[in-house]
Amino acid sequence: MDVAPDLRGTSIFLLGMKSSIKTQLAKLLAELLRYYYFDSDGLVEEAAGGEASAKLFQETDEQGFRESETEVLKQLSSMGRLVVCAGDGAVQSSTNLGLLRHGITIWIDVPLDIIAGEATKSDAESGKSHAEMNQKLELTQLAAMYEKLRGGYATADVTISLQRIVSLAGYDDFDAVTAEDMAMEVLKEIEKLTRVKKMMEKAGRPF
């Protein structure tokens, strides 16, 4: 499905909580569309001097950190031919939501228990103690964050639900879903959006 010509270089912003499937999907879409891939959180961290510095920056000067997020989004939204993994800050202000309107926004909706499991696995691999015991706490914290951010996610042009893909494909579990499965759904939705846009443009033309 070649939707790239109809996109005319319009950038794509992937919203949703941080997960490996979201990152894999963004990279695959960039490859398929011949776009450039960026992670907005990664750019904020880079500007702050690294992950540890960015975390300290957020804890000591949250307003300054949010302004840095906005500046990164401002730069990305002024460019074309990008697939951007947008961080949570992208949906936490009207300014940032406005910047996202320069492209197509897609909410990658992944069940919280999967995201919590990934975080727990990461903790275990990094040597943190009681990682398994912390999964329940991680899930509680993620649920609270999800409720806070859900309104912003819901402004997306399209929602791609991992749960729905599992159901439609008849898979037994979430692990069976591949980035290719997700990409196909995204491309189908983008094709619908571009088709509607072309119809509206045609309808607006004088006879």
Short mmCIF file of C-alpha atoms in Angstrom, two decimals:
data_model
loop_
_atom_site.label_atom_id
_atom_site.label_comp_id
_atom_site.label_asym_id
_atom_site.label_seq_id
_atom_site.Cartn_x
_atom_site.Cartn_y
_atom_site.Cartn_z
CA MET A 1 0.00 0.00 0.00
CA ASP A 2 1.79 3.12 -1.25
CA VAL A 3 0.35 6.06 0.66
CA ALA A 4 3.53 8.13 0.62
CA PRO A 5 2.64 10.22 -2.48
CA ASP A 6 -0.71 11.27 -1.02
CA LEU A 7 0.93 12.22 2.27
CA ARG A 8 2.93 14.90 0.44
CA GLY A 9 5.59 14.82 3.13
CA THR A 10 3.19 15.31 6.03
CA SER A 11 4.84 14.17 9.26
CA ILE A 12 3.36 11.50 11.50
CA PHE A 13 3.31 11.79 15.30
CA LEU A 14 2.75 8.63 17.33
CA LEU A 15 1.10 9.30 20.68
CA GLY A 16 0.63 6.94 23.61
CA MET A 17 2.52 5.67 26.59
CA LYS A 18 6.12 4.60 26.06
CA SER A 19 6.40 1.01 24.87
CA SER A 20 8.66 -1.12 22.71
CA ILE A 21 5.88 -1.74 20.16
CA LYS A 22 5.40 2.02 19.71
CA THR A 23 9.13 2.51 19.09
CA GLN A 24 9.37 -0.47 16.73
CA LEU A 25 6.32 0.74 14.83
CA ALA A 26 7.69 4.27 14.44
CA LYS A 27 10.98 2.99 13.04
CA LEU A 28 9.21 0.60 10.66
CA LEU A 29 6.86 3.33 9.39
CA ALA A 30 9.81 5.62 8.77
CA GLU A 31 11.46 2.87 6.75
CA LEU A 32 8.33 2.04 4.75
CA LEU A 33 7.52 5.69 3.98
CA ARG A 34 11.16 6.69 3.50
CA TYR A 35 10.78 9.21 6.28
CA TYR A 36 13.15 10.15 9.10
CA TYR A 37 12.60 8.76 12.59
CA PHE A 38 12.86 10.86 15.75
CA ASP A 39 12.04 10.30 19.41
CA SER A 40 11.01 13.59 21.04
CA ASP A 41 11.94 12.41 24.54
CA GLY A 42 15.34 11.38 23.25
CA LEU A 43 15.89 14.86 21.80
CA VAL A 44 14.88 16.49 25.09
CA GLU A 45 17.29 14.21 26.96
CA GLU A 46 20.05 14.97 24.47
CA ALA A 47 19.52 18.72 24.91
CA ALA A 48 19.65 18.29 28.71
CA GLY A 49 22.91 16.34 28.56
CA GLY A 50 21.65 12.78 28.89
CA GLU A 51 18.91 10.73 30.51
CA ALA A 52 20.09 11.30 34.10
CA SER A 53 20.45 15.05 33.53
CA ALA A 54 17.01 15.24 31.92
CA LYS A 55 15.44 13.45 34.90
CA LEU A 56 17.14 15.85 37.33
CA PHE A 57 16.07 18.79 35.16
CA GLN A 58 12.45 17.63 35.30
CA GLU A 59 12.55 17.17 39.07
CA THR A 60 14.18 20.52 39.85
CA ASP A 61 12.61 22.74 37.18
CA GLU A 62 9.48 21.16 35.74
CA GLN A 63 8.38 24.34 33.96
CA GLY A 64 11.76 24.65 32.26
CA PHE A 65 11.59 20.98 31.30
CA ARG A 66 8.13 21.44 29.77
CA GLU A 67 9.37 24.47 27.84
CA SER A 68 12.21 22.31 26.49
CA GLU A 69 9.63 19.73 25.34
CA THR A 70 7.67 22.44 23.58
CA GLU A 71 10.79 23.76 21.86
CA VAL A 72 11.63 20.27 20.56
CA LEU A 73 8.06 19.82 19.25
CA LYS A 74 8.20 23.27 17.65
CA GLN A 75 11.29 22.29 15.70
CA LEU A 76 9.94 18.88 14.70
CA SER A 77 6.54 20.27 13.63
CA SER A 78 8.24 22.77 11.31
CA MET A 79 9.81 19.91 9.35
CA GLY A 80 8.32 17.36 6.97
CA ARG A 81 8.81 13.67 6.21
CA LEU A 82 9.19 12.64 9.85
CA VAL A 83 7.82 9.82 11.97
CA VAL A 84 8.01 11.04 15.56
CA CYS A 85 7.61 8.99 18.72
CA ALA A 86 6.06 11.75 20.81
CA GLY A 87 6.61 11.77 24.56
CA ASP A 88 3.94 12.33 27.19
CA GLY A 89 4.70 16.04 27.29
CA ALA A 90 3.31 16.35 23.77
CA VAL A 91 -0.26 16.03 25.04
CA GLN A 92 0.02 17.98 28.28
CA SER A 93 -0.53 21.49 26.97
CA SER A 94 -2.71 23.17 24.38
CA THR A 95 0.41 24.67 22.80
CA ASN A 96 1.94 21.26 22.21
CA LEU A 97 -1.34 19.80 20.96
CA GLY A 98 -1.52 22.69 18.51
CA LEU A 99 1.97 21.92 17.23
CA LEU A 100 0.98 18.30 16.64
CA ARG A 101 -1.76 19.50 14.25
CA HIS A 102 0.99 20.24 11.72
CA GLY A 103 1.06 16.49 11.08
CA ILE A 104 -1.08 13.36 11.40
CA THR A 105 -1.45 12.15 14.98
CA ILE A 106 -1.93 8.48 15.79
CA TRP A 107 -2.63 7.12 19.27
CA ILE A 108 -0.95 3.74 19.79
CA ASP A 109 -3.12 2.28 22.54
CA VAL A 110 -1.27 -0.54 24.34
CA PRO A 111 -2.71 -2.31 27.42
CA LEU A 112 -1.17 -0.99 30.64
CA ASP A 113 -0.20 -4.43 31.94
CA ILE A 114 2.07 -4.89 28.91
CA ILE A 115 3.74 -1.52 29.50
CA ALA A 116 4.13 -2.32 33.22
CA GLY A 117 5.65 -5.68 32.33
CA GLU A 118 8.21 -4.00 30.06
CA ALA A 119 9.16 -1.55 32.82
CA THR A 120 9.53 -4.38 35.34
CA LYS A 121 11.68 -6.38 32.92
CA SER A 122 13.87 -3.32 32.38
CA ASP A 123 14.28 -2.92 36.13
CA ALA A 124 15.27 -6.56 36.50
CA GLU A 125 17.81 -6.33 33.68
CA SER A 126 19.33 -3.21 35.23
CA GLY A 127 19.83 -5.05 38.51
CA LYS A 128 17.15 -3.31 40.56
CA SER A 129 15.93 -5.50 43.42
CA HIS A 130 12.35 -6.74 43.82
CA ALA A 131 11.53 -5.89 40.20
CA GLU A 132 8.74 -8.48 40.05
CA MET A 133 7.21 -7.21 43.27
CA ASN A 134 7.21 -3.71 41.86
CA GLN A 135 5.06 -4.59 38.83
CA LYS A 136 1.81 -4.09 40.74
CA LEU A 137 3.01 -0.67 41.94
CA GLU A 138 4.17 0.15 38.41
CA LEU A 139 0.72 -0.71 37.05
CA THR A 140 -0.98 1.51 39.63
CA GLN A 141 1.26 4.45 38.73
CA LEU A 142 0.75 3.88 35.00
CA ALA A 143 -3.02 3.78 35.44
CA ALA A 144 -2.94 7.17 37.20
CA MET A 145 -0.74 8.63 34.45
CA TYR A 146 -2.96 7.14 31.74
CA GLU A 147 -6.03 8.81 33.21
CA LYS A 148 -4.16 12.12 33.25
CA LEU A 149 -3.05 11.84 29.63
CA ARG A 150 -5.99 10.02 28.03
CA GLY A 151 -7.79 13.25 27.06
CA GLY A 152 -4.74 14.41 25.12
CA TYR A 153 -4.27 11.04 23.45
CA ALA A 154 -7.94 11.08 22.40
CA THR A 155 -7.35 14.20 20.25
CA ALA A 156 -5.40 12.03 17.80
CA ASP A 157 -6.64 11.73 14.23
CA VAL A 158 -6.53 7.94 14.50
CA THR A 159 -6.45 5.36 17.30
CA ILE A 160 -4.68 2.04 16.76
CA SER A 161 -5.61 -0.38 19.53
CA LEU A 162 -3.41 -3.40 20.19
CA GLN A 163 -6.40 -5.12 21.78
CA ARG A 164 -8.46 -4.61 18.61
CA ILE A 165 -5.71 -5.96 16.35
CA VAL A 166 -5.44 -9.11 18.47
CA SER A 167 -9.20 -9.57 18.22
CA LEU A 168 -9.41 -8.96 14.46
CA ALA A 169 -6.45 -11.19 13.67
CA GLY A 170 -7.69 -13.98 15.92
CA TYR A 171 -4.40 -14.13 17.82
CA ASP A 172 -4.23 -15.96 21.15
CA ASP A 173 -2.19 -13.29 22.91
CA PHE A 174 -0.58 -9.88 22.50
CA ASP A 175 2.88 -11.34 21.89
CA ALA A 176 1.68 -12.61 18.50
CA VAL A 177 1.19 -9.06 17.22
CA THR A 178 4.12 -7.78 15.18
CA ALA A 179 5.22 -4.28 14.25
CA GLU A 180 4.23 -5.21 10.68
CA ASP A 181 0.64 -5.94 11.84
CA MET A 182 0.52 -2.53 13.52
CA ALA A 183 2.06 -0.79 10.52
CA MET A 184 -0.54 -2.26 8.17
CA GLU A 185 -3.35 -0.88 10.35
CA VAL A 186 -1.68 2.53 10.51
CA LEU A 187 -1.23 2.67 6.73
CA LYS A 188 -4.87 1.70 6.19
CA GLU A 189 -5.99 4.55 8.44
CA ILE A 190 -3.63 7.03 6.80
CA GLU A 191 -5.00 6.01 3.40
CA LYS A 192 -8.53 6.75 4.66
CA LEU A 193 -7.48 10.16 5.97
CA THR A 194 -5.75 11.16 2.75
CA ARG A 195 -8.71 9.93 0.68
CA VAL A 196 -11.13 12.05 2.70
CA LYS A 197 -8.82 15.05 2.40
CA LYS A 198 -8.69 14.68 -1.39
CA MET A 199 -12.49 14.45 -1.54
CA MET A 200 -12.82 17.62 0.53
CA GLU A 201 -10.31 19.44 -1.64
CA LYS A 202 -12.15 18.35 -4.78
CA ALA A 203 -15.51 19.43 -3.30
CA GLY A 204 -14.06 22.85 -2.53
CA ARG A 205 -12.97 23.51 -6.09
CA PRO A 206 -15.17 25.77 -8.27
CA PHE A 207 -16.86 24.20 -11.31
#
